[in-house]
XYZ file of C-alpha atoms in Angstrom:
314
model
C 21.003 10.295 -30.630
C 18.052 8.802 -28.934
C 14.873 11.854 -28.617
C 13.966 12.227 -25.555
C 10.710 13.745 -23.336
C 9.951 15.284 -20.480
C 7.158 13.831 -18.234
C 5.528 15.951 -15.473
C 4.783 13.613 -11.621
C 3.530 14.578 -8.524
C 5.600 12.867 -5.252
C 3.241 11.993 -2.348
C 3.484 9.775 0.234
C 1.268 8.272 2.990
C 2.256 7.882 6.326
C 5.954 7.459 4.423
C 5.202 5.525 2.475
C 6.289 7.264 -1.002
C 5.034 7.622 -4.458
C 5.830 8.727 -7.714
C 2.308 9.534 -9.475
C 2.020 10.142 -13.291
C -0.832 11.067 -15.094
C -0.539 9.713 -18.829
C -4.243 9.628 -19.635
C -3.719 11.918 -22.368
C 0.240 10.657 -23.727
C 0.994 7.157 -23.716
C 3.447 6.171 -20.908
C 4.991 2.727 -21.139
C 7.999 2.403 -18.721
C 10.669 -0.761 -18.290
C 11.920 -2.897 -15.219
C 14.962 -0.787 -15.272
C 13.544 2.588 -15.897
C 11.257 2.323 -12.809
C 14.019 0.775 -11.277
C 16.230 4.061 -11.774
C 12.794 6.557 -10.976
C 12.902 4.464 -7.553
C 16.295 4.727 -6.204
C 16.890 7.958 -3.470
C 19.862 9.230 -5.697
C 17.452 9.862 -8.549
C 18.120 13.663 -8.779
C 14.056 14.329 -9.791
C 12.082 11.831 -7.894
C 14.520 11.510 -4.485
C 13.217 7.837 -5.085
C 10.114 6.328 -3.860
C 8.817 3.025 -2.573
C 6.112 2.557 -5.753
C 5.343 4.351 -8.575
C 2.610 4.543 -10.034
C 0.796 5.257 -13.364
C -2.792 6.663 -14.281
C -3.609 5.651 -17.558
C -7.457 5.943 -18.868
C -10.292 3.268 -17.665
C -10.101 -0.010 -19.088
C -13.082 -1.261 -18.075
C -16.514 -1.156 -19.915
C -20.018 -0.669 -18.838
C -20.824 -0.249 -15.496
C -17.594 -1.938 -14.319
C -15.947 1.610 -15.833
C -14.093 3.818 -13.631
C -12.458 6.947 -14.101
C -9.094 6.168 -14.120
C -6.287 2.824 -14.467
C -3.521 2.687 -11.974
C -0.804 1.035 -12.838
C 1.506 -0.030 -10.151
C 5.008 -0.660 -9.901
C 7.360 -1.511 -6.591
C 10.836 -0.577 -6.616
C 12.609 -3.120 -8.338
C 10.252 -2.800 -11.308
C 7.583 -5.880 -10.670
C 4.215 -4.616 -11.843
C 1.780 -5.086 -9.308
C -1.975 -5.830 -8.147
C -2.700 -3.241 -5.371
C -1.172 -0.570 -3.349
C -3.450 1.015 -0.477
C -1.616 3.649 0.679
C -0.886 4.494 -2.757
C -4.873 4.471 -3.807
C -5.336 7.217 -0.863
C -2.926 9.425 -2.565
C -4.281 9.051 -6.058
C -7.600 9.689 -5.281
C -6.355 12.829 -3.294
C -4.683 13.586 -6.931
C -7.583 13.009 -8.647
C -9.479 15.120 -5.871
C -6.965 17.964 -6.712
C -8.439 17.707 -10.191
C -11.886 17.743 -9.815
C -12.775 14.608 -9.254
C -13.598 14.312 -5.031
C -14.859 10.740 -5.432
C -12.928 8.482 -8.232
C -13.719 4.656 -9.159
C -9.826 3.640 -9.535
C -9.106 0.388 -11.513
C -6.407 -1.960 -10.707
C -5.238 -5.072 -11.127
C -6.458 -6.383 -8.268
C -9.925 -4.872 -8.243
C -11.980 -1.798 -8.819
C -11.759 0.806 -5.676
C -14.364 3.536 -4.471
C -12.734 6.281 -3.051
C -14.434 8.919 -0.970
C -13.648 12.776 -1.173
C -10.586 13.573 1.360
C -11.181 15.251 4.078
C -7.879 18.179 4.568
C -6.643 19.442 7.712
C -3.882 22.206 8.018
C -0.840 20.670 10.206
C 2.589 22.588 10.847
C 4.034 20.449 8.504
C 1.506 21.287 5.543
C -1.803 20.573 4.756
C -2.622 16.544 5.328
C -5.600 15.150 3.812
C -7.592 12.255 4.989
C -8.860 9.986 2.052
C -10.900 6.851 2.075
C -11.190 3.882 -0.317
C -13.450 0.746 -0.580
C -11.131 -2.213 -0.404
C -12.011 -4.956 -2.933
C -14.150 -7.545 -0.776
C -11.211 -10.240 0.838
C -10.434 -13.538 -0.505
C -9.309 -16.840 1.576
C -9.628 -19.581 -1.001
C -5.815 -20.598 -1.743
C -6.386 -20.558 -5.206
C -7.179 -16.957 -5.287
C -4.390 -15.635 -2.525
C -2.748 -17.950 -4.582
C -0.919 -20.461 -2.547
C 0.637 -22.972 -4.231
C -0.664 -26.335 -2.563
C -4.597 -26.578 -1.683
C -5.646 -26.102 1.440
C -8.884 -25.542 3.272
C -7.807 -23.695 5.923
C -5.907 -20.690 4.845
C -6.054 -19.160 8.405
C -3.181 -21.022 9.845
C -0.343 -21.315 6.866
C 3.490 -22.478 8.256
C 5.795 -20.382 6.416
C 8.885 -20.712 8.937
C 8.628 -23.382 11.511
C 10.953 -20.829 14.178
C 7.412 -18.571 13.677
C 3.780 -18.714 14.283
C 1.232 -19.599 11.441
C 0.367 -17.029 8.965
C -3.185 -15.819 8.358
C -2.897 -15.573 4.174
C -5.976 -13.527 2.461
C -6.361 -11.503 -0.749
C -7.525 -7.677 -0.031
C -6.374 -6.584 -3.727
C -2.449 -8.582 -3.472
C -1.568 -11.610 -1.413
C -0.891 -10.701 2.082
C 0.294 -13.210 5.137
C -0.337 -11.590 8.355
C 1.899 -13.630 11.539
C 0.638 -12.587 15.016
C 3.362 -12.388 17.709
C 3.071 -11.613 21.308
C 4.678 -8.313 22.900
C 5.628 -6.835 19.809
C 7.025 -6.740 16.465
C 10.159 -5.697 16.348
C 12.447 -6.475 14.009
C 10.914 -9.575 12.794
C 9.876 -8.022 9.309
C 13.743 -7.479 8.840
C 14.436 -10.310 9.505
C 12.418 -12.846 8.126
C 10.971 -10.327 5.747
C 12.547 -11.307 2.377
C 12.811 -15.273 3.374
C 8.939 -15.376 3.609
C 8.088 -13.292 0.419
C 9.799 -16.119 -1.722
C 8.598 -18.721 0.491
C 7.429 -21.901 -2.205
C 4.096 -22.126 -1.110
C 3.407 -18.320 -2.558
C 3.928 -18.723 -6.400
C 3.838 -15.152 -6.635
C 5.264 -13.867 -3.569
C 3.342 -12.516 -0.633
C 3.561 -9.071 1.372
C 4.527 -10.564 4.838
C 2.678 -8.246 8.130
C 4.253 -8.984 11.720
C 1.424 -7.482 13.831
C 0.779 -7.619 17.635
C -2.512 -6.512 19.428
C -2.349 -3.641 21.764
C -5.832 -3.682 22.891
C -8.808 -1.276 22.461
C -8.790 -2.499 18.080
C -5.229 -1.473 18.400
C -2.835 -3.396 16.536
C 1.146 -2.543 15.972
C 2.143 -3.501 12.134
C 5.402 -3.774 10.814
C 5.331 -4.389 7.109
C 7.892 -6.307 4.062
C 6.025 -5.688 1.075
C 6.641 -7.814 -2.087
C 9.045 -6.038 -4.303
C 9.797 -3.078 -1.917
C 11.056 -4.541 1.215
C 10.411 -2.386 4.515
C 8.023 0.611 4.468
C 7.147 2.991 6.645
C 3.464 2.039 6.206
C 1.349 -0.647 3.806
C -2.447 0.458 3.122
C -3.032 -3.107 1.906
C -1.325 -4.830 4.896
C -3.373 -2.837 7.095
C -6.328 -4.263 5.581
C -4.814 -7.760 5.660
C -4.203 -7.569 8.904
C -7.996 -6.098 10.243
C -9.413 -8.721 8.492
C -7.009 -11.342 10.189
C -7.780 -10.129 13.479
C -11.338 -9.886 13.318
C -11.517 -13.228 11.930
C -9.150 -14.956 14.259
C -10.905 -13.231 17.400
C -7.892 -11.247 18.188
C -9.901 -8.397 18.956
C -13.550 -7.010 19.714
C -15.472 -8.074 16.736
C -17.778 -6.224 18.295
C -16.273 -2.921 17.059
C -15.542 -3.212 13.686
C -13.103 0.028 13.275
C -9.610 -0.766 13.162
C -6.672 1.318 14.559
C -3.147 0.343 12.623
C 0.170 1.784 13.617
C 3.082 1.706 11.361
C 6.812 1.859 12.438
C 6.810 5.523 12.394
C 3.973 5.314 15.266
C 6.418 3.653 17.923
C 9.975 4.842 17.031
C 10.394 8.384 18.562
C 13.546 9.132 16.647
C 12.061 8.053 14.083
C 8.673 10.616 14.469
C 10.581 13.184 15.461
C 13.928 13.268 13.024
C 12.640 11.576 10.150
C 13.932 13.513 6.662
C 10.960 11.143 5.099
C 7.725 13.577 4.518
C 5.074 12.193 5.929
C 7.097 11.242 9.586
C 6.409 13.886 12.023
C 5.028 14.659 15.269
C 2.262 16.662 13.659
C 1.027 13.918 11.393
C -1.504 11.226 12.310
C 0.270 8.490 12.247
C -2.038 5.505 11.677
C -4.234 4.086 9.247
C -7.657 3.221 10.244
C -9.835 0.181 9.113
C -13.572 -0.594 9.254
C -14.133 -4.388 8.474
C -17.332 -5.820 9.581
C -16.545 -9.579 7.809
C -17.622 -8.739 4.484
C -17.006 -4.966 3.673
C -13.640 -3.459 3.841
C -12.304 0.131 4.015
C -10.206 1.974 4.942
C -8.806 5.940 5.978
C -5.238 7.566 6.104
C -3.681 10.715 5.859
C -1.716 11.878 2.126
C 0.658 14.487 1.289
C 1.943 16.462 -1.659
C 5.216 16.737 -1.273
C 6.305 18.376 -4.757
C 5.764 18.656 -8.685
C 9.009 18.058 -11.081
C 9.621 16.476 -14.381
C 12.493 13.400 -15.126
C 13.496 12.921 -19.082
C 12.580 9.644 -20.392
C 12.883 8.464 -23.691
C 10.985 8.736 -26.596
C 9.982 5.124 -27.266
C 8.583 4.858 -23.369
């Protein structure tokens, strides 16, 4: 009979968007494609699923490149991945929880300053508000990567029934398609078509967006791996960068203002059995880009602590 251990998480989410953290800084955590697989899906008795999950291991970086923690990131059907936004808000809240308000966090896909949450009490439970330091964006199409070189990486055909795609690197490859009068439905649509389109070797998070006015911009997100969430940190980014860059908006005001599905869809605010949906939250994720420096603010929950039994080889 195959030993077996029990390993403590924390389940967050931001704006929705759900996470299972674990802290194996101190015990060695290795988990497979179908174990994070089975932690993701909503019938998992512990977790109740999530959308990523995530793993904080100690700092592999040396010298001044060192940060105080590694986290590891995996979407739903297993893939290991370079970034998460939304999901580096609610680990530095973690990490904030322990003692540590401000945490360098190391990913794949860069190094990330947070800055200490700020908490408000809400109906539905205390929310708190944390910011990171976005790795600084990329455009060359080597480093989104696309798969064919081009010099202009600002106006990508991915579908010829759908405008050109603004591709950039905040972390993870993200292709950001802006439509007129709004976005629904289009992620669902054309979502998982565009993620394996050939020119993105490693798969892209596709953002429909639409502008709204006053640095407004309505976001509707199929992340690589996970499929539709209720809100992408990273795409956010993505997409205030394609804006200001594109002259969508006032450059002039370099503080972004990015609503999520659970922004527009009343049933959705109102009913949601998803923590993080509800009328009390506040239910966008803001972005200050000034064509060089990114970052970016959103609220995190706790939502509970629990253990799952994995086994002893993971």
């Amino acid at each position: 009979m195959s030993q077996t251990r029990s390993i403590a998480f924390t389940k967050m989410n931001g704006l929705g968007n759900d996470f299972v953290v674990i802290d194996a800084r101190r015990e060695r955590l290795a988990l497979a494609e179908e174990d994070v697989r089975a932690l993701a899906a909503r019938d998992h008795a512990a977790t109740k699923g999530c959308d990523q999950l995530l793993i904080l291991h100690p700092p592999q970086n040396a010298g001044r490149d060192k940060g105080d923690v590694f986290m590891q990131i995996f979407n739903a059907d297993g893939s290991e991945v370079e970034a998460c936004g939304n999901g580096a808000r609610a680990v530095a809240a973690y990490l904030a929880s322990l003692g540590t308000p401000e945490p360098v966090i190391e990913t794949l896909g860069g190094t990330l300053q947070a800055h200490a949450p700020r908490r408000e009490e809400r109906s539905g439970g205390i929310i708190q508000f944390p910011g990171i330091i976005m790795p600084t964006p990329r455009f060359a199409w080597r480093d989104i990567p696309l798969a064919e070189e081009m010099p202009d990486t600002s106006q990508v055909t991915l579908h010829p029934d759908l405008p050109p795609a603004f591709m950039v690197n905040v972390g993870n490859p993200h292709g950001v398609i802006f439509v007129d009068g709004g976005t629904g439905g289009l992620a669902a649509q054309y979502g998982f078509e565009l993620e394996k389109n050939r020119l993105l070797p490693e798969g892209a998070n596709i953002n429909f967006a639409a502008c709204k006015g006053d640095n407004i911009i309505e976001l509707d997100t199929w992340e690589r791996g996970a499929g539709l969430t209720q809100a992408c940190g990273t795409g956010a980014c993505a997409t205030a960068v394609a804006a200001f860059h594109l002259g969508k908006i006032d450059n002039h005001n370099n503080e972004f203002r990015i609503e999520p599905p659970c922004a527009r869809d009343p049933k959705l605010k109102d009913n949601s059995d998803r923590a993080g949906i509800h009328q009390d939250n506040l239910l966008e994720i803001l972005v200050d880009y000034d064509g060089h420096s990114l970052a970016q603010q959103g609220p995190v929950e706790f939502e509970f602590e629990a253990e799952f039994e994995a086994g002893a080889a993971s």
